[in-house]
PDB file of C-alpha atoms in Angstrom:
ATOM      1  CA  LYS A   1      -7.832 -19.232  15.573  1.00 66.00           C
ATOM      2  CA  MET A   2      -5.170 -21.420  17.067  1.00 70.00           C
ATOM      3  CA  ASP A   3      -6.905 -21.376  20.455  1.00 72.00           C
ATOM      4  CA  LEU A   4      -9.740 -23.542  19.125  1.00 78.00           C
ATOM      5  CA  VAL A   5      -7.759 -26.518  17.799  1.00 76.00           C
ATOM      6  CA  LYS A   6      -6.381 -29.452  19.724  1.00 79.00           C
ATOM      7  CA  GLU A   7      -3.059 -29.539  17.840  1.00 80.00           C
ATOM      8  CA  PRO A   8      -1.933 -25.979  17.031  1.00 74.00           C
ATOM      9  CA  GLU A   9       1.471 -27.237  15.832  1.00 79.00           C
ATOM     10  CA  PHE A  10      -0.225 -29.275  13.102  1.00 78.00           C
ATOM     11  CA  LEU A  11      -2.287 -26.260  12.074  1.00 77.00           C
ATOM     12  CA  THR A  12       0.851 -24.131  11.917  1.00 79.00           C
ATOM     13  CA  ARG A  13       2.604 -26.693   9.677  1.00 80.00           C
ATOM     14  CA  VAL A  14      -0.339 -26.856   7.273  1.00 80.00           C
ATOM     15  CA  ALA A  15      -0.715 -23.077   7.180  1.00 77.00           C
ATOM     16  CA  SER A  16       3.005 -22.539   6.509  1.00 80.00           C
ATOM     17  CA  GLY A  17       2.513 -24.098   3.078  1.00 79.00           C
ATOM     18  CA  ARG A  18      -0.132 -21.551   2.125  1.00 81.00           C
ATOM     19  CA  THR A  19       0.416 -17.942   1.130  1.00 75.00           C
ATOM     20  CA  ASP A  20      -2.995 -16.667   2.204  1.00 78.00           C
ATOM     21  CA  THR A  21      -3.218 -18.198   5.682  1.00 83.00           C
ATOM     22  CA  VAL A  22      -2.091 -16.807   9.023  1.00 85.00           C
ATOM     23  CA  CYS A  23      -2.392 -18.623  12.345  1.00 82.00           C
ATOM     24  CA  ILE A  24      -3.266 -16.369  15.246  1.00 85.00           C
ATOM     25  CA  SER A  25      -4.126 -16.754  18.901  1.00 83.00           C
ATOM     26  CA  ALA A  26      -6.255 -14.060  20.455  1.00 82.00           C
ATOM     27  CA  ARG A  27      -5.471 -15.438  23.884  1.00 83.00           C
ATOM     28  CA  THR A  28      -1.660 -15.437  23.630  1.00 85.00           C
ATOM     29  CA  GLY A  29      -1.107 -12.966  20.808  1.00 85.00           C
ATOM     30  CA  VAL A  30       0.913 -15.482  18.778  1.00 83.00           C
ATOM     31  CA  GLY A  31       0.718 -14.589  15.088  1.00 83.00           C
ATOM     32  CA  LYS A  32      -0.460 -11.014  15.646  1.00 88.00           C
ATOM     33  CA  ASP A  33       2.565  -9.560  13.836  1.00 89.00           C
ATOM     34  CA  SER A  34       2.162 -12.016  10.953  1.00 83.00           C
ATOM     35  CA  LEU A  35      -1.486 -11.028  10.576  1.00 86.00           C
ATOM     36  CA  GLN A  36      -0.588  -7.344  10.565  1.00 88.00           C
ATOM     37  CA  ASP A  37       2.095  -7.967   7.918  1.00 85.00           C
ATOM     38  CA  ALA A  38      -0.326  -9.988   5.775  1.00 83.00           C
ATOM     39  CA  ILE A  39      -2.950  -7.239   5.942  1.00 84.00           C
ATOM     40  CA  GLU A  40      -0.381  -4.604   4.992  1.00 80.00           C
ATOM     41  CA  VAL A  41       0.808  -6.656   2.010  1.00 78.00           C
ATOM     42  CA  ALA A  42      -2.773  -7.286   0.850  1.00 80.00           C
ATOM     43  CA  LEU A  43      -3.687  -3.614   1.093  1.00 77.00           C
ATOM     44  CA  GLN A  44      -0.545  -2.396  -0.645  1.00 72.00           C
ATOM     45  CA  ALA A  45      -1.201  -4.839  -3.479  1.00 73.00           C
ATOM     46  CA  GLN A  46      -4.353  -2.841  -4.181  1.00 80.00           C
ATOM     47  CA  LEU A  47      -2.437   0.448  -4.298  1.00 88.00           C
ATOM     48  CA  LEU A  48      -0.125   2.056  -6.832  1.00 89.00           C
ATOM     49  CA  GLN A  49       3.290   3.256  -5.757  1.00 90.00           C
ATOM     50  CA  ILE A  50       4.141   6.639  -7.216  1.00 92.00           C
ATOM     51  CA  ASP A  51       6.856   9.241  -6.906  1.00 93.00           C
ATOM     52  CA  VAL A  52       5.641  12.681  -7.825  1.00 93.00           C
ATOM     53  CA  MET A  53       6.618  16.312  -7.466  1.00 93.00           C
ATOM     54  CA  VAL A  54       3.465  18.237  -6.624  1.00 93.00           C
ATOM     55  CA  PRO A  55       3.779  21.954  -7.406  1.00 93.00           C
ATOM     56  CA  TYR A  56       2.642  24.256  -4.631  1.00 94.00           C
ATOM     57  CA  ASP A  57      -0.267  25.501  -6.790  1.00 93.00           C
ATOM     58  CA  LYS A  58      -1.645  21.925  -6.647  1.00 92.00           C
ATOM     59  CA  GLY A  59      -1.170  21.635  -2.881  1.00 91.00           C
ATOM     60  CA  TRP A  60      -4.726  20.323  -2.439  1.00 93.00           C
ATOM     61  CA  LEU A  61      -3.429  17.098  -3.975  1.00 94.00           C
ATOM     62  CA  ILE A  62      -1.088  16.492  -1.025  1.00 95.00           C
ATOM     63  CA  GLY A  63      -4.085  16.505   1.312  1.00 96.00           C
ATOM     64  CA  GLU A  64      -5.932  14.033  -0.880  1.00 96.00           C
ATOM     65  CA  ILE A  65      -2.892  11.731  -1.026  1.00 96.00           C
ATOM     66  CA  HIS A  66      -2.629  11.812   2.775  1.00 97.00           C
ATOM     67  CA  GLU A  67      -6.362  11.157   3.131  1.00 96.00           C
ATOM     68  CA  LYS A  68      -6.683   8.295   0.648  1.00 95.00           C
ATOM     69  CA  GLY A  69      -3.181   6.835   0.420  1.00 93.00           C
ATOM     70  CA  VAL A  70      -0.085   5.978   2.402  1.00 90.00           C
ATOM     71  CA  VAL A  71       2.756   8.487   2.352  1.00 95.00           C
ATOM     72  CA  ASN A  72       6.220   6.944   2.549  1.00 95.00           C
ATOM     73  CA  THR A  73       8.317  10.098   2.216  1.00 97.00           C
ATOM     74  CA  GLU A  74       7.665  13.781   1.701  1.00 97.00           C
ATOM     75  CA  GLU A  75      10.286  16.418   0.852  1.00 97.00           C
ATOM     76  CA  TYR A  76       9.711  20.144   0.426  1.00 96.00           C
ATOM     77  CA  THR A  77      11.659  21.865  -2.347  1.00 96.00           C
ATOM     78  CA  ALA A  78      11.621  25.290  -3.965  1.00 96.00           C
ATOM     79  CA  ASP A  79       9.339  23.993  -6.741  1.00 93.00           C
ATOM     80  CA  GLY A  80       6.919  21.888  -4.706  1.00 94.00           C
ATOM     81  CA  THR A  81       6.579  18.763  -2.594  1.00 95.00           C
ATOM     82  CA  ILE A  82       8.251  15.546  -3.679  1.00 95.00           C
ATOM     83  CA  ILE A  83       6.191  12.664  -2.388  1.00 95.00           C
ATOM     84  CA  ASN A  84       6.627   8.898  -2.523  1.00 95.00           C
ATOM     85  CA  CYS A  85       3.355   7.186  -1.740  1.00 94.00           C
ATOM     86  CA  HIS A  86       0.927   4.349  -2.333  1.00 93.00           C
ATOM     87  CA  VAL A  87      -2.462   5.496  -3.608  1.00 94.00           C
ATOM     88  CA  PRO A  88      -5.661   3.825  -4.822  1.00 92.00           C
ATOM     89  CA  VAL A  89      -5.790   3.272  -8.583  1.00 88.00           C
ATOM     90  CA  GLU A  90      -8.492   5.928  -9.022  1.00 90.00           C
ATOM     91  CA  LEU A  91      -6.370   8.598  -7.328  1.00 93.00           C
ATOM     92  CA  GLY A  92      -3.265   7.562  -9.281  1.00 91.00           C
ATOM     93  CA  GLN A  93      -5.195   7.915 -12.525  1.00 90.00           C
ATOM     94  CA  LYS A  94      -6.556  11.292 -11.419  1.00 90.00           C
ATOM     95  CA  ILE A  95      -3.035  12.509 -10.637  1.00 90.00           C
ATOM     96  CA  ALA A  96      -1.759  11.228 -13.993  1.00 89.00           C
ATOM     97  CA  THR A  97      -4.328  13.345 -15.869  1.00 87.00           C
ATOM     98  CA  LEU A  98      -3.190  16.605 -14.257  1.00 85.00           C
ATOM     99  CA  GLU A  99      -0.998  18.932 -16.279  1.00 83.00           C
ATOM    100  CA  GLY A 100       2.673  18.287 -15.620  1.00 81.00           C
ATOM    101  CA  MET A 101       2.100  14.830 -14.108  1.00 82.00           C
ATOM    102  CA  GLU A 102       2.885  12.729 -17.197  1.00 80.00           C
ATOM    103  CA  ASP A 103       5.597  10.834 -15.289  1.00 85.00           C
ATOM    104  CA  VAL A 104       2.927   9.368 -12.983  1.00 85.00           C
ATOM    105  CA  SER A 105       1.175   7.903 -16.017  1.00 84.00           C
ATOM    106  CA  LYS A 106       4.414   6.110 -16.990  1.00 84.00           C
ATOM    107  CA  GLN A 107       4.804   4.779 -13.441  1.00 83.00           C
ATOM    108  CA  ILE A 108       1.249   3.405 -13.486  1.00 83.00           C
ATOM    109  CA  GLU A 109       1.783   1.741 -16.875  1.00 83.00           C
ATOM    110  CA  ALA A 110       4.998   0.113 -15.625  1.00 84.00           C
ATOM    111  CA  GLN A 111       3.208  -1.322 -12.585  1.00 80.00           C
ATOM    112  CA  TYR A 112       0.416  -2.736 -14.752  1.00 72.00           C
ATOM    113  CA  GLU A 113       3.004  -4.360 -17.037  1.00 75.00           C
ATOM    114  CA  MET A 114       4.779  -5.915 -14.040  1.00 72.00           C
ATOM    115  CA  ALA A 115       1.461  -7.317 -12.773  1.00 63.00           C
ATOM    116  CA  LEU A 116       0.777  -9.142 -16.034  1.00 57.00           C
TER     117      LEU A 116
END
C-alpha cells in the first residue's frame, strides 16, 4: 500500500529486491498490472500444464477442464479436441488415469521432475 508510506520510492527500491512483494497504490493504480501478473504467476505455479487430445466420447472432460482450469488453446479435429491447458493437480491426475491418456501421465511426471 504505497499510499500509506511517506517515502514510496524507498519502499519501491526495497520491494524490487524481493520476489514475493508488489507495491501498489489503490489511489493512483500504480502497480496494479504488477499485482495482476504476480497473482497469475502464483496461481499457474499451482497448476499443471498439459497438452491432450480428448476423444469426443470423453467430451465431458472438456467441460471439466474449462470449469476447473485455464484453457490456452483448443482445436477440433476429426478424432477429438486437442487442448493445451493448465489444470489443478487433482484434475491432471484424473485425466492421466483415463484410458488413452497415458501421455498426460508422462507430462505430469516431467513437471514434477523439473520442480525438484
